mmCIF file of C-alpha atoms in Angstrom:
data_model
loop_
_atom_site.group_PDB
_atom_site.id
_atom_site.type_symbol
_atom_site.label_atom_id
_atom_site.label_comp_id
_atom_site.label_asym_id
_atom_site.label_seq_id
_atom_site.Cartn_x
_atom_site.Cartn_y
_atom_site.Cartn_z
ATOM 1 C CA MET A 10 -0.046 0.045 0.151
ATOM 2 C CA THR A 11 1.476 3.504 -1.196
ATOM 3 C CA LYS A 12 1.754 5.725 1.828
ATOM 4 C CA ASN A 13 2.222 9.751 1.370
ATOM 5 C CA TYR A 14 4.171 11.689 3.588
ATOM 6 C CA LEU A 15 4.948 15.539 3.948
ATOM 7 C CA GLU A 16 8.375 16.308 4.948
ATOM 8 C CA ILE A 17 8.581 19.351 6.952
ATOM 9 C CA PRO A 18 11.478 21.395 9.042
ATOM 10 C CA GLU A 19 12.001 20.782 12.643
ATOM 11 C CA GLU A 20 11.155 24.173 13.681
ATOM 12 C CA LEU A 21 7.772 23.615 11.804
ATOM 13 C CA TYR A 22 7.223 20.721 13.449
ATOM 14 C CA ASN A 23 7.607 22.058 16.657
ATOM 15 C CA LYS A 24 4.983 24.750 16.244
ATOM 16 C CA LEU A 25 2.749 22.598 14.913
ATOM 17 C CA SER A 26 3.005 20.303 17.703
ATOM 18 C CA ASP A 27 1.598 23.084 19.976
ATOM 19 C CA TYR A 28 -1.639 23.166 17.840
ATOM 20 C CA ALA A 29 -2.006 19.409 17.473
ATOM 21 C CA GLU A 30 -4.293 17.219 19.506
ATOM 22 C CA ASN A 31 -3.211 14.044 20.347
ATOM 23 C CA ASP A 32 -0.570 14.458 17.368
ATOM 24 C CA GLN A 33 -3.444 14.822 14.917
ATOM 25 C CA LEU A 34 -4.175 18.162 12.780
ATOM 26 C CA SER A 35 -6.907 18.752 10.404
ATOM 27 C CA ILE A 36 -6.311 19.969 6.894
ATOM 28 C CA ARG A 37 -8.628 22.275 4.908
ATOM 29 C CA LEU A 38 -8.448 24.412 1.637
ATOM 30 C CA GLU A 39 -9.519 28.184 2.362
ATOM 31 C CA ASN A 40 -9.225 30.886 -0.299
ATOM 32 C CA GLN A 41 -6.638 29.053 -2.184
ATOM 33 C CA GLN A 42 -4.783 28.365 0.870
ATOM 34 C CA ILE A 43 -3.931 25.234 2.784
ATOM 35 C CA LEU A 44 -4.593 25.469 6.612
ATOM 36 C CA LEU A 45 -3.498 23.068 9.284
ATOM 37 C CA GLU A 46 -5.146 23.280 12.556
ATOM 38 C CA ASN A 47 -6.309 21.546 15.519
ATOM 39 C CA PRO A 48 -9.013 19.244 14.603
ATOM 40 C CA LYS A 49 -11.239 20.153 17.556
ATOM 41 C CA ILE A 50 -11.276 24.060 16.522
ATOM 42 C CA ASN A 51 -14.780 24.886 15.179
ATOM 43 C CA HIS A 52 -15.090 27.406 12.313
ATOM 44 C CA PRO A 53 -18.222 29.580 12.511
ATOM 45 C CA ASN A 54 -19.555 30.617 9.284
ATOM 46 C CA LYS A 55 -19.304 34.498 9.451
ATOM 47 C CA GLN A 56 -22.058 35.171 6.977
ATOM 48 C CA ASN A 57 -24.312 32.692 9.103
ATOM 49 C CA LEU A 58 -23.160 34.523 12.387
ATOM 50 C CA ALA A 59 -23.797 37.998 10.782
ATOM 51 C CA LEU A 60 -27.247 36.776 9.377
ATOM 52 C CA HIS A 61 -28.100 35.380 13.117
ATOM 53 C CA TYR A 62 -27.341 38.710 14.819
ATOM 54 C CA PHE A 63 -28.691 41.093 12.523
ATOM 55 C CA ILE A 64 -32.652 39.817 12.393
ATOM 56 C CA ALA A 65 -33.794 40.905 15.825
ATOM 57 C CA PRO A 66 -32.246 44.615 15.439
ATOM 58 C CA SER A 67 -33.958 44.734 11.841
ATOM 59 C CA LEU A 68 -37.207 43.671 13.055
ATOM 60 C CA ALA A 69 -36.809 45.911 16.054
ATOM 61 C CA SER A 70 -36.000 48.815 14.003
ATOM 62 C CA GLY A 71 -39.016 48.017 11.559
ATOM 63 C CA ILE A 72 -41.309 47.870 14.633
ATOM 64 C CA ILE A 73 -40.016 51.338 16.071
ATOM 65 C CA ALA A 74 -40.250 53.047 12.829
ATOM 66 C CA LEU A 75 -43.923 51.900 11.922
ATOM 67 C CA PHE A 76 -44.858 53.119 15.685
ATOM 68 C CA ILE A 77 -43.163 56.544 14.994
ATOM 69 C CA PHE A 78 -44.712 56.748 11.515
ATOM 70 C CA LEU A 79 -48.256 55.962 13.032
ATOM 71 C CA SER A 80 -47.874 58.468 15.937
ATOM 72 C CA THR A 81 -47.029 61.285 13.153
ATOM 73 C CA ASN A 82 -50.765 60.834 11.885
ATOM 74 C CA HIS A 83 -49.157 61.332 8.249
ATOM 75 C CA PRO A 84 -50.846 59.218 5.464
ATOM 76 C CA GLN A 85 -47.980 59.358 3.583
ATOM 77 C CA ILE A 86 -44.219 59.016 4.713
ATOM 78 C CA ALA A 87 -41.480 60.980 2.889
ATOM 79 C CA PHE A 88 -38.752 58.495 1.192
ATOM 80 C CA THR A 89 -36.413 61.630 1.753
ATOM 81 C CA GLY A 90 -36.698 64.908 3.083
ATOM 82 C CA SER A 91 -36.903 66.984 6.329
ATOM 83 C CA ARG A 92 -40.369 68.053 6.263
ATOM 84 C CA HIS A 93 -41.238 65.495 8.681
ATOM 85 C CA LEU A 94 -39.520 62.033 9.584
ATOM 86 C CA SER A 95 -38.689 60.094 6.536
ATOM 87 C CA VAL A 96 -37.344 56.689 5.791
ATOM 88 C CA ALA A 97 -33.968 58.280 4.913
ATOM 89 C CA SER A 98 -33.410 60.024 8.372
ATOM 90 C CA LEU A 99 -35.128 57.010 10.427
ATOM 91 C CA SER A 100 -32.791 54.383 8.574
ATOM 92 C CA ILE A 101 -29.799 56.551 9.292
ATOM 93 C CA ILE A 102 -30.797 57.259 12.881
ATOM 94 C CA LEU A 103 -31.612 53.449 13.733
ATOM 95 C CA SER A 104 -29.029 51.797 11.779
ATOM 96 C CA THR A 105 -26.374 54.199 13.065
ATOM 97 C CA LEU A 106 -27.495 53.382 16.830
ATOM 98 C CA PHE A 107 -28.003 49.704 16.447
ATOM 99 C CA GLY A 108 -24.840 49.390 14.279
ATOM 100 C CA PHE A 109 -22.937 50.887 17.048
ATOM 101 C CA LEU A 110 -24.015 48.501 19.675
ATOM 102 C CA GLY A 111 -23.774 45.705 17.449
ATOM 103 C CA PHE A 112 -20.467 46.177 16.480
ATOM 104 C CA ILE A 113 -19.542 46.355 20.246
ATOM 105 C CA TRP A 114 -21.402 43.542 21.358
ATOM 106 C CA THR A 115 -19.817 41.211 18.660
ATOM 107 C CA TYR A 116 -16.038 42.313 18.921
ATOM 108 C CA LEU A 117 -16.321 42.022 22.626
ATOM 109 C CA LEU A 118 -17.623 38.361 21.805
ATOM 110 C CA LYS A 119 -14.717 37.972 19.286
ATOM 111 C CA SER A 120 -12.009 39.400 21.726
ATOM 112 C CA CYS A 121 -13.108 37.687 24.868
ATOM 113 C CA ASP A 122 -10.440 34.878 24.304
ATOM 114 C CA LEU A 123 -7.716 36.982 23.386
ATOM 115 C CA SER A 124 -4.545 37.488 25.328
ATOM 116 C CA LYS A 125 -5.003 41.151 25.985
ATOM 117 C CA SER A 126 -5.482 43.406 29.014
ATOM 118 C CA LYS A 127 -8.947 44.501 29.339
ATOM 119 C CA PHE A 128 -7.986 48.250 28.500
ATOM 120 C CA LYS A 129 -6.492 47.239 25.117
ATOM 121 C CA ILE A 130 -9.914 45.508 24.422
ATOM 122 C CA PHE A 131 -11.807 48.236 25.684
ATOM 123 C CA ARG A 132 -9.710 50.678 23.619
ATOM 124 C CA GLU A 133 -9.721 48.569 20.449
ATOM 125 C CA THR A 134 -13.604 48.152 21.047
ATOM 126 C CA LEU A 135 -14.671 51.677 21.434
ATOM 127 C CA THR A 136 -12.139 53.175 18.792
ATOM 128 C CA LEU A 137 -13.241 50.569 15.969
ATOM 129 C CA SER A 138 -16.860 50.812 16.780
ATOM 130 C CA ILE A 139 -16.965 54.589 16.614
ATOM 131 C CA ALA A 140 -14.697 54.512 13.474
ATOM 132 C CA TYR A 141 -16.988 51.736 11.515
ATOM 133 C CA THR A 142 -20.196 53.382 12.539
ATOM 134 C CA SER A 143 -18.955 56.535 11.355
ATOM 135 C CA THR A 144 -17.783 55.333 8.008
ATOM 136 C CA SER A 145 -21.139 53.746 7.510
ATOM 137 C CA PHE A 146 -23.036 56.881 8.380
ATOM 138 C CA ALA A 147 -20.884 58.886 5.974
ATOM 139 C CA VAL A 148 -21.695 56.202 3.351
ATOM 140 C CA GLN A 149 -25.364 56.702 4.189
ATOM 141 C CA ILE A 150 -25.535 60.399 4.038
ATOM 142 C CA ILE A 151 -24.021 60.235 0.476
ATOM 143 C CA PHE A 152 -26.284 57.215 -0.597
ATOM 144 C CA TRP A 153 -29.685 58.999 0.464
ATOM 145 C CA TYR A 154 -28.455 62.432 -0.762
ATOM 146 C CA ILE A 155 -27.949 60.531 -4.255
ATOM 147 C CA ILE A 156 -31.625 58.746 -3.678
ATOM 148 C CA GLY A 157 -33.208 62.062 -2.770
ATOM 149 C CA LYS A 158 -32.107 63.522 -6.126
ATOM 150 C CA THR A 159 -33.321 60.507 -7.822
ATOM 151 C CA PHE A 160 -36.438 59.947 -6.166
ATOM 152 C CA SER A 161 -37.585 63.385 -5.171
ATOM 153 C CA GLY A 162 -40.867 63.719 -4.126
ATOM 154 C CA VAL A 163 -41.606 59.904 -3.461
ATOM 155 C CA THR A 164 -44.041 59.057 -0.472
ATOM 156 C CA PHE A 165 -45.204 55.709 0.761
ATOM 157 C CA ASP A 166 -47.932 54.497 3.403
ATOM 158 C CA PRO A 167 -46.717 54.206 7.073
ATOM 159 C CA PHE A 168 -46.434 50.362 6.776
ATOM 160 C CA THR A 169 -44.234 50.315 3.519
ATOM 161 C CA ALA A 170 -42.115 53.114 5.141
ATOM 162 C CA GLY A 171 -41.538 50.824 8.231
ATOM 163 C CA PHE A 172 -40.680 47.939 6.058
ATOM 164 C CA LEU A 173 -38.336 50.076 4.048
ATOM 165 C CA VAL A 174 -36.593 51.134 7.142
ATOM 166 C CA LEU A 175 -36.238 47.384 8.387
ATOM 167 C CA VAL A 176 -34.617 46.651 5.174
ATOM 168 C CA PHE A 177 -32.253 49.461 5.080
ATOM 169 C CA VAL A 178 -31.253 49.213 8.757
ATOM 170 C CA GLY A 179 -30.707 45.260 7.962
ATOM 171 C CA ILE A 180 -28.381 45.816 5.523
ATOM 172 C CA ILE A 181 -26.030 48.156 7.207
ATOM 173 C CA PHE A 182 -26.248 46.019 10.399
ATOM 174 C CA TYR A 183 -25.338 43.076 8.444
ATOM 175 C CA PHE A 184 -22.127 44.857 7.104
ATOM 176 C CA LEU A 185 -21.134 46.330 10.534
ATOM 177 C CA ILE A 186 -21.465 42.873 12.246
ATOM 178 C CA SER A 187 -19.461 41.189 9.182
ATOM 179 C CA ALA A 188 -16.996 43.934 9.757
ATOM 180 C CA ALA A 189 -16.469 43.345 13.315
ATOM 181 C CA LEU A 190 -16.133 39.245 12.754
ATOM 182 C CA SER A 191 -13.318 40.341 10.342
ATOM 183 C CA VAL A 192 -10.986 42.935 11.668
ATOM 184 C CA THR A 193 -7.782 42.171 10.395
ATOM 185 C CA LEU A 194 -4.650 44.293 9.922
ATOM 186 C CA PRO A 195 -5.231 45.050 6.146
ATOM 187 C CA ASN A 196 -8.887 46.239 7.137
ATOM 188 C CA LEU A 197 -7.405 48.594 9.779
ATOM 189 C CA ILE A 198 -4.993 50.309 7.468
ATOM 190 C CA LEU A 199 -7.653 50.884 4.891
ATOM 191 C CA LEU A 200 -10.199 52.145 7.894
ATOM 192 C CA LEU A 201 -7.194 54.582 8.945
ATOM 193 C CA PHE A 202 -6.731 55.725 5.482
ATOM 194 C CA THR A 203 -10.629 56.288 4.903
ATOM 195 C CA THR A 204 -10.953 57.740 8.480
ATOM 196 C CA PHE A 205 -8.071 60.251 8.216
ATOM 197 C CA ILE A 206 -8.441 61.333 4.692
ATOM 198 C CA GLY A 207 -12.157 61.504 4.498
ATOM 199 C CA GLY A 208 -12.200 63.812 7.558
ATOM 200 C CA ILE A 209 -9.413 66.194 6.566
ATOM 201 C CA LEU A 210 -11.200 66.346 2.849
ATOM 202 C CA VAL A 211 -14.503 67.086 4.599
ATOM 203 C CA SER A 212 -12.799 69.635 6.933
ATOM 204 C CA MET A 213 -11.400 71.360 3.976
ATOM 205 C CA ALA A 214 -14.514 71.517 2.130
ATOM 206 C CA THR A 215 -16.426 72.956 4.606
ATOM 207 C CA ASN A 216 -13.848 75.732 5.054
ATOM 208 C CA ASN A 217 -13.639 76.403 1.787
ATOM 209 C CA GLN A 218 -15.259 80.006 1.861
ATOM 210 C CA LYS A 219 -13.014 81.084 4.807
ATOM 211 C CA ASP A 220 -9.774 80.526 2.260
ATOM 212 C CA TRP A 221 -8.400 78.514 5.163
ATOM 213 C CA TRP A 222 -5.394 77.931 3.026
ATOM 214 C CA GLN A 223 -4.211 81.491 3.518
ATOM 215 C CA HIS A 224 -3.568 80.951 6.834
ATOM 216 C CA ASN A 225 -2.027 77.644 7.601
ATOM 217 C CA PHE A 226 -3.112 73.782 7.827
ATOM 218 C CA SER A 227 -3.793 73.781 11.588
ATOM 219 C CA PHE A 228 -6.477 76.442 10.869
ATOM 220 C CA LEU A 229 -9.006 73.706 10.379
ATOM 221 C CA GLY A 230 -8.650 72.745 13.977
ATOM 222 C CA THR A 231 -9.035 76.336 15.272
ATOM 223 C CA GLY A 232 -12.126 77.926 16.722
ATOM 224 C CA GLU A 233 -12.309 80.155 13.383
ATOM 225 C CA ALA A 234 -12.837 77.151 11.258
ATOM 226 C CA THR A 235 -16.325 75.646 10.325
ATOM 227 C CA LEU A 236 -16.792 72.513 12.192
ATOM 228 C CA HIS A 237 -13.509 72.643 13.630
ATOM 229 C CA TRP A 238 -14.270 69.677 16.176
ATOM 230 C CA GLN A 239 -14.469 67.565 13.116
ATOM 231 C CA PHE A 240 -10.753 68.079 12.166
ATOM 232 C CA ASN A 241 -9.533 67.561 15.588
ATOM 233 C CA ILE A 242 -11.744 64.456 16.039
ATOM 234 C CA THR A 243 -10.371 63.033 12.964
ATOM 235 C CA LEU A 244 -6.649 63.189 14.386
ATOM 236 C CA ILE A 245 -7.629 61.993 17.702
ATOM 237 C CA PHE A 246 -9.379 58.782 16.038
ATOM 238 C CA SER A 247 -6.631 58.247 13.495
ATOM 239 C CA ALA A 248 -4.087 58.180 16.490
ATOM 240 C CA LEU A 249 -6.470 55.456 18.339
ATOM 241 C CA ILE A 250 -6.569 53.352 15.189
ATOM 242 C CA LEU A 251 -3.051 53.841 14.565
ATOM 243 C CA LEU A 252 -2.459 52.330 18.224
ATOM 244 C CA THR A 253 -4.746 49.568 17.593
ATOM 245 C CA ILE A 254 -2.878 48.768 14.445
ATOM 246 C CA THR A 255 0.378 48.706 16.539
ATOM 247 C CA ASP A 256 -1.092 46.395 18.826
ATOM 248 C CA PHE A 257 -2.267 44.031 16.137
ATOM 249 C CA LEU A 258 1.098 43.926 14.202
ATOM 250 C CA PHE A 259 3.250 43.457 17.142
ATOM 251 C CA ALA A 260 1.150 40.690 18.779
ATOM 252 C CA GLU A 261 1.731 39.035 15.723
ATOM 253 C CA PHE A 262 5.180 39.985 15.543
ATOM 254 C CA SER A 263 5.957 38.809 18.730
ATOM 255 C CA LYS A 264 5.512 35.232 18.068
ATOM 256 C CA SER A 265 7.975 35.493 15.157
ATOM 257 C CA SER A 266 11.362 34.115 15.865
ATOM 258 C CA LEU A 267 12.484 37.591 14.549
ATOM 259 C CA TYR A 268 11.178 39.449 17.142
ATOM 260 C CA ASN A 269 13.828 41.454 19.219
ATOM 261 C CA TYR A 270 14.653 44.597 21.241
ATOM 262 C CA LYS A 271 14.978 46.599 18.061
ATOM 263 C CA PHE A 272 11.430 45.795 16.940
ATOM 264 C CA LYS A 273 10.363 47.055 20.686
ATOM 265 C CA ILE A 274 12.070 50.241 19.755
ATOM 266 C CA ILE A 275 9.815 50.329 16.600
ATOM 267 C CA ARG A 276 6.690 49.843 18.535
ATOM 268 C CA VAL A 277 7.882 52.740 21.000
ATOM 269 C CA PHE A 278 8.111 54.830 18.009
ATOM 270 C CA TYR A 279 4.562 54.217 16.504
ATOM 271 C CA ILE A 280 3.200 54.414 20.177
ATOM 272 C CA LEU A 281 4.789 58.115 20.595
ATOM 273 C CA ILE A 282 3.651 58.729 16.968
ATOM 274 C CA ALA A 283 0.308 58.013 17.741
ATOM 275 C CA PHE A 284 0.147 60.310 20.556
ATOM 276 C CA LEU A 285 1.632 63.186 18.776
ATOM 277 C CA ILE A 286 -1.024 62.680 16.277
ATOM 278 C CA ALA A 287 -3.880 62.813 18.928
ATOM 279 C CA PHE A 288 -1.991 66.048 20.617
ATOM 280 C CA VAL A 289 -2.282 68.014 17.252
ATOM 281 C CA GLY A 290 -6.034 67.510 17.293
ATOM 282 C CA ILE A 291 -6.424 67.659 21.222
ATOM 283 C CA PHE A 292 -4.350 71.044 21.356
ATOM 284 C CA PRO A 293 -5.495 73.559 18.608
ATOM 285 C CA ALA A 294 -3.135 75.922 16.951
ATOM 286 C CA GLN A 295 -4.310 78.811 19.050
ATOM 287 C CA SER A 296 -4.040 80.620 22.363
ATOM 288 C CA TRP A 297 -1.990 78.895 24.934
ATOM 289 C CA THR A 298 -2.314 75.208 23.061
ATOM 290 C CA MET A 299 -0.278 76.728 20.109
ATOM 291 C CA PRO A 300 3.184 75.682 21.644
ATOM 292 C CA ILE A 301 1.926 72.102 22.451
ATOM 293 C CA HIS A 302 0.455 71.764 19.002
ATOM 294 C CA ASN A 303 3.623 72.918 17.042
ATOM 295 C CA ASN A 304 5.926 70.901 19.218
ATOM 296 C CA SER A 305 3.741 67.766 18.572
ATOM 297 C CA ALA A 306 3.389 68.557 14.846
ATOM 298 C CA PHE A 307 7.137 69.001 14.466
ATOM 299 C CA GLY A 308 7.717 65.947 16.728
ATOM 300 C CA LEU A 309 5.771 63.824 14.588
ATOM 301 C CA VAL A 310 8.128 64.585 11.782
ATOM 302 C CA ALA A 311 11.248 64.513 13.679
ATOM 303 C CA VAL A 312 10.401 60.942 14.712
ATOM 304 C CA VAL A 313 9.862 60.077 11.371
ATOM 305 C CA LEU A 314 12.928 61.199 10.198
ATOM 306 C CA ILE A 315 14.857 59.499 13.100
ATOM 307 C CA MET A 316 13.262 56.121 12.058
ATOM 308 C CA ILE A 317 14.238 56.520 8.350
ATOM 309 C CA ILE A 318 17.942 57.206 9.333
ATOM 310 C CA PHE A 319 18.178 54.379 11.477
ATOM 311 C CA LEU A 320 16.156 52.058 9.479
ATOM 312 C CA LYS A 321 18.680 49.992 8.249
ATOM 313 C CA TRP A 322 19.847 49.436 11.592
ATOM 314 C CA LEU A 323 16.435 48.746 13.041
ATOM 315 C CA VAL A 324 15.402 46.551 10.516
ATOM 316 C CA PRO A 325 18.415 44.998 8.452
ATOM 317 C CA THR A 326 16.120 42.625 6.606
ATOM 318 C CA ILE A 327 14.086 45.436 5.082
ATOM 319 C CA SER A 328 13.916 45.437 1.014
ATOM 320 C CA LYS A 329 16.395 47.710 -0.826
ATOM 321 C CA GLU A 330 13.088 48.926 -2.639
ATOM 322 C CA PHE A 331 11.673 50.117 0.549
ATOM 323 C CA LEU A 332 15.050 51.628 1.880
ATOM 324 C CA ALA A 333 15.227 53.673 -1.431
ATOM 325 C CA LEU A 334 11.983 55.012 -0.899
ATOM 326 C CA SER A 335 12.469 55.983 2.626
ATOM 327 C CA TRP A 336 15.474 57.970 1.754
ATOM 328 C CA THR A 337 13.440 59.597 -1.063
ATOM 329 C CA ALA A 338 10.855 60.457 1.525
ATOM 330 C CA LEU A 339 13.515 61.784 3.798
ATOM 331 C CA ILE A 340 15.147 63.798 1.199
ATOM 332 C CA ALA A 341 11.626 65.445 0.035
ATOM 333 C CA LEU A 342 11.042 66.333 3.564
ATOM 334 C CA ILE A 343 14.565 68.062 3.962
ATOM 335 C CA LEU A 344 13.974 70.033 0.375
ATOM 336 C CA SER A 345 10.310 71.126 1.564
ATOM 337 C CA ALA A 346 11.534 72.486 4.736
ATOM 338 C CA VAL A 347 14.497 74.312 2.932
ATOM 339 C CA ALA A 348 11.889 75.627 0.340
ATOM 340 C CA PHE A 349 9.798 76.723 3.420
ATOM 341 C CA MET A 350 12.370 78.032 5.913
ATOM 342 C CA GLY A 351 15.209 78.609 3.849
ATOM 343 C CA ILE A 352 14.128 80.211 0.600
ATOM 344 C CA HIS A 353 10.422 80.787 1.589
ATOM 345 C CA TYR A 354 9.087 79.387 -1.901
ATOM 346 C CA LEU A 355 6.548 77.204 -0.154
ATOM 347 C CA SER A 356 3.703 78.418 2.028
ATOM 348 C CA LEU A 357 3.273 77.449 5.640
ATOM 349 C CA THR A 358 0.064 75.766 4.624
ATOM 350 C CA VAL A 359 1.607 73.741 1.355
ATOM 351 C CA PHE A 360 4.997 72.820 3.848
ATOM 352 C CA GLU A 361 2.397 71.322 6.532
ATOM 353 C CA ILE A 362 0.308 69.204 3.870
ATOM 354 C CA ILE A 363 3.459 67.852 2.179
ATOM 355 C CA ALA A 364 5.339 67.016 5.356
ATOM 356 C CA PHE A 365 2.128 65.592 6.968
ATOM 357 C CA ALA A 366 1.206 63.565 3.538
ATOM 358 C CA ILE A 367 4.808 62.268 3.258
ATOM 359 C CA ALA A 368 5.126 61.176 7.145
ATOM 360 C CA PHE A 369 1.672 59.580 7.055
ATOM 361 C CA THR A 370 2.229 57.716 3.986
ATOM 362 C CA TRP A 371 5.557 56.448 4.700
ATOM 363 C CA LEU A 372 4.335 55.185 8.306
ATOM 364 C CA VAL A 373 1.548 53.167 6.388
ATOM 365 C CA MET A 374 3.822 51.850 3.883
ATOM 366 C CA PHE A 375 6.256 50.703 6.491
ATOM 367 C CA ILE A 376 3.507 49.015 8.805
ATOM 368 C CA ASN A 377 3.001 46.907 5.109
ATOM 369 C CA SER A 378 6.810 46.193 5.048
ATOM 370 C CA LEU A 379 6.644 44.787 8.468
ATOM 371 C CA ARG A 380 3.879 42.372 7.963
ATOM 372 C CA GLU A 381 5.926 41.091 4.853
ATOM 373 C CA ILE A 382 8.986 40.363 7.168
ATOM 374 C CA ILE A 383 6.655 38.665 9.395
ATOM 375 C CA GLN A 384 5.046 36.638 6.686
ATOM 376 C CA GLU A 385 8.527 35.588 5.392
ATOM 377 C CA GLY A 386 9.562 34.313 8.654
ATOM 378 C CA ASN A 387 6.601 32.166 8.889
ATOM 379 C CA GLU A 388 7.279 30.559 5.666
ATOM 380 C CA TRP A 389 8.982 27.046 5.247
ATOM 381 C CA GLN A 390 9.951 24.574 2.463
ATOM 382 C CA VAL A 391 7.949 21.349 2.660
ATOM 383 C CA LYS A 392 8.256 18.251 0.478
ATOM 384 C CA LEU A 393 5.782 15.860 -0.694
ATOM 385 C CA LEU A 394 6.764 12.273 -0.247
ATOM 386 C CA GLN A 395 5.430 8.831 -1.681
ATOM 387 C CA LYS A 396 6.487 5.447 -0.385
#
């Protein structure tokens, strides 16, 4: 009888033995990947879980909406509009409320077995819940704006309107629960980009008539700016998401044989950067907070410069391509500083935008480079044998 074997390195064997149950492992194919796991591990279907969780909140939102629509004594309920309660406004309110609570509950259930402190789990849960819910809120605003332009003047009876609210809340709730069950490092990086860039762009747009660019970039967070809280909250939440990304990244890195004191230094740098970004938002560029704001902003760029200068020492295995890109970013930062402070070619606003954009982009790209190093450290060559 022919027997088939899989020859693996001893290091991989030692790692797999930690997961084996009575020297037995299960093997399965998923997304074109081969996974070896403990045979007793249950793999809940994320889609089924999301469907299971969203039924009750959807029905509750439909009942609440129907009760509110009937209590208004209006025979017809507007699809969109602000004349009185509409399908759009109630869908946004209920989906945001139920989605926020549902995300918290689902993420806590998912995180209860992780080896993290309660404070970290609380911080992560609250940060991600607000970030994902805010993103869904923004998407709904855009969606209903388009629907309002397309179906202007459309109305429904209270029962149909209540059913439509149920459907729209269910859709949003399903995606939020699915997101809570699928929080990964790449998703967090995408969330960071969405939160940061989206919040900044909205702040710029709302201050268009105030010619904010004639002052400086930090004007968007001062009391003179329209919706200045939005700019500051964007920075604070971006910092919290960056902290969460740091936790995810180095929790994975700590399991690798490559993890050493140099990577602990990188972790400290990222934590420091997160705090500096938060300080830029907490302390606006006005009155007594100006020195803290300026020092935090310049400190952020300074830390990035230090990381780039010592990059080869911190991560000897970093790719040549990323190292070249890092030095290009360093030169660009220095040249922009000279163009602003030396020859006064750039305005303060342009210099701040360039410096912040380069620093932020480099930080995210460095995270991706570290992820690649982790993945390379967890790869082994195996051989198929037949006897």
